[in-house]
Amino acid sequence: MRGKWGTEMARAAHDFQIFVKPTGSICNLGCDYCYYLVKKDLYPDSRSYRMPDDILESYIVEHFRTAPHSPIRFSWHGGEPTLLGVDYFRKILALQRKYCPTDRQFINGIQTNGTLLDADWCRFLASEGFHVGLSLDGPQPMHDRYRVTKRRLPTFKQTMRGYELLHQHNIYFDILCVVNADNVCYPAEVYDFFKQIGATFIGFLPLVEHQPDSPNGVSERSVSADAFGSFLCEIFDEWKSRDIGQVKVQIFEEASRTALGQEQRLCIFRKTCGDIPVVEHNGDVYACDHFVDKAHLLGNIAATPLVDMLESARQRAFGQAKQSALPRYCRSCDVRNLCNGECPKNRFIQAPDGEPRLNYLCAGYKRFFEHCRPFLDELALLWRTQSREPPTTGAATATIRSGPKTGRNDPCPCGSGRKYKKCCLGK
């Protein structure tokens, strides 16, 4: 592929996703737990946090020339990207159409708090096929606990207005729910609320704010590992009994992918990381959304080819460290293939043997993955015995729900003549 200046450019060796911050950390809200608002301090001399036209163009050109496969995915994050207005995003689409190679396609996604969405925004998002992520933390009292304006006013009603507009315009969107010390105590209420409003895809993001000087090493808002594990188990049981094929829950989807022999899509559960860097408003590129600091600055999009930053020794080492730094406790864990130590940002407690860098949420994840393992074993068996090609998660799990169950002492469905527990169960 020839780049903007007519030179032949190399593509990245692996697929990647970039969180682009066209308005930096600027947001119309002041959510108590937001970890990105403070990133403004990295740029004390900036008069504007709106990505300039030349930086925007350079980024889009670089993304097209570097992406190894089609469709090419663009992910617009913040701060709050809708602060820039619809016309800014119309400019984005014009640049994408200008530079997209004729033999390739592109897709846009945007993460938003939903409070600034209106009919004009939704007509645009619908017409351009945007995928939307909407931040919503559950019923009104739970959502308004931490998701507030800078004047400490609640935001639930504004967010739900945005939710209804997305529905009315038939826009594909998913829910991102931050699980904190408050709403984690009410898994049934949280999940029932999302079902009642018609949510079809839900991601649960555990809040972990590391505070080394606090008694538990985290803020009071942070979810505890045990509570998060219980939260996931209770919702899983409800989902398994009633909602398979109707509601997708991201962590259940990720676990099911491993049962079907597929790689996890969610970076926190992959063996290695480093393929989701950040591009800030001025073109600076950082290793990861949770490592936007001077130590993890890779360069600037206007000065260094994106492929050089993605494939740099520093970025590869950053990604590989997720696997190489796993403590022995993780390496011998029965559910390691499902968790892989989760996100490195949360690795700050000691393992039972005293080794450092165990994930703060380890006990919760272990409880959940052990709880859903029989379901995953059944899903894996279905794949092995009924199809050479991995079924989609929805189709496979729906078959499990509707089909006959195989008991541990029943003959194995694979036809070996052995008991299920002595044959395919657990493989």
PDB file of C-alpha atoms in Angstrom, residues 381 406-425 427:
ATOM      1  CA  LEU A 381     -17.623 -31.332  24.186  1.00  0.00           C
ATOM      2  CA  THR A 406     -24.763 -35.631  30.103  1.00  0.00           C
ATOM      3  CA  GLY A 407     -24.225 -36.699  33.708  1.00  0.00           C
ATOM      4  CA  ARG A 408     -20.757 -37.319  35.092  1.00  0.00           C
ATOM      5  CA  ASN A 409     -21.427 -41.072  35.305  1.00  0.00           C
ATOM      6  CA  ASP A 410     -23.246 -41.354  31.980  1.00  0.00           C
ATOM      7  CA  PRO A 411     -21.565 -42.882  28.913  1.00  0.00           C
ATOM      8  CA  CYS A 412     -19.465 -40.255  27.192  1.00  0.00           C
ATOM      9  CA  PRO A 413     -21.181 -38.797  24.079  1.00  0.00           C
ATOM     10  CA  CYS A 414     -17.966 -39.222  22.116  1.00  0.00           C
ATOM     11  CA  GLY A 415     -18.643 -42.978  21.881  1.00  0.00           C
ATOM     12  CA  SER A 416     -15.574 -44.226  23.726  1.00  0.00           C
ATOM     13  CA  GLY A 417     -17.593 -46.451  26.031  1.00  0.00           C
ATOM     14  CA  ARG A 418     -16.082 -44.795  29.098  1.00  0.00           C
ATOM     15  CA  LYS A 419     -17.915 -42.695  31.654  1.00  0.00           C
ATOM     16  CA  TYR A 420     -18.174 -38.992  30.813  1.00  0.00           C
ATOM     17  CA  LYS A 421     -16.167 -37.997  33.914  1.00  0.00           C
ATOM     18  CA  LYS A 422     -13.360 -40.362  32.892  1.00  0.00           C
ATOM     19  CA  CYS A 423     -13.302 -39.281  29.279  1.00  0.00           C
ATOM     20  CA  CYS A 424     -14.201 -35.891  27.775  1.00  0.00           C
ATOM     21  CA  LEU A 425     -15.369 -34.017  30.883  1.00  0.00           C
ATOM     22  CA  LYS A 427     -10.774 -31.811  28.430  1.00  0.00           C
TER      23      LYS A 427
END
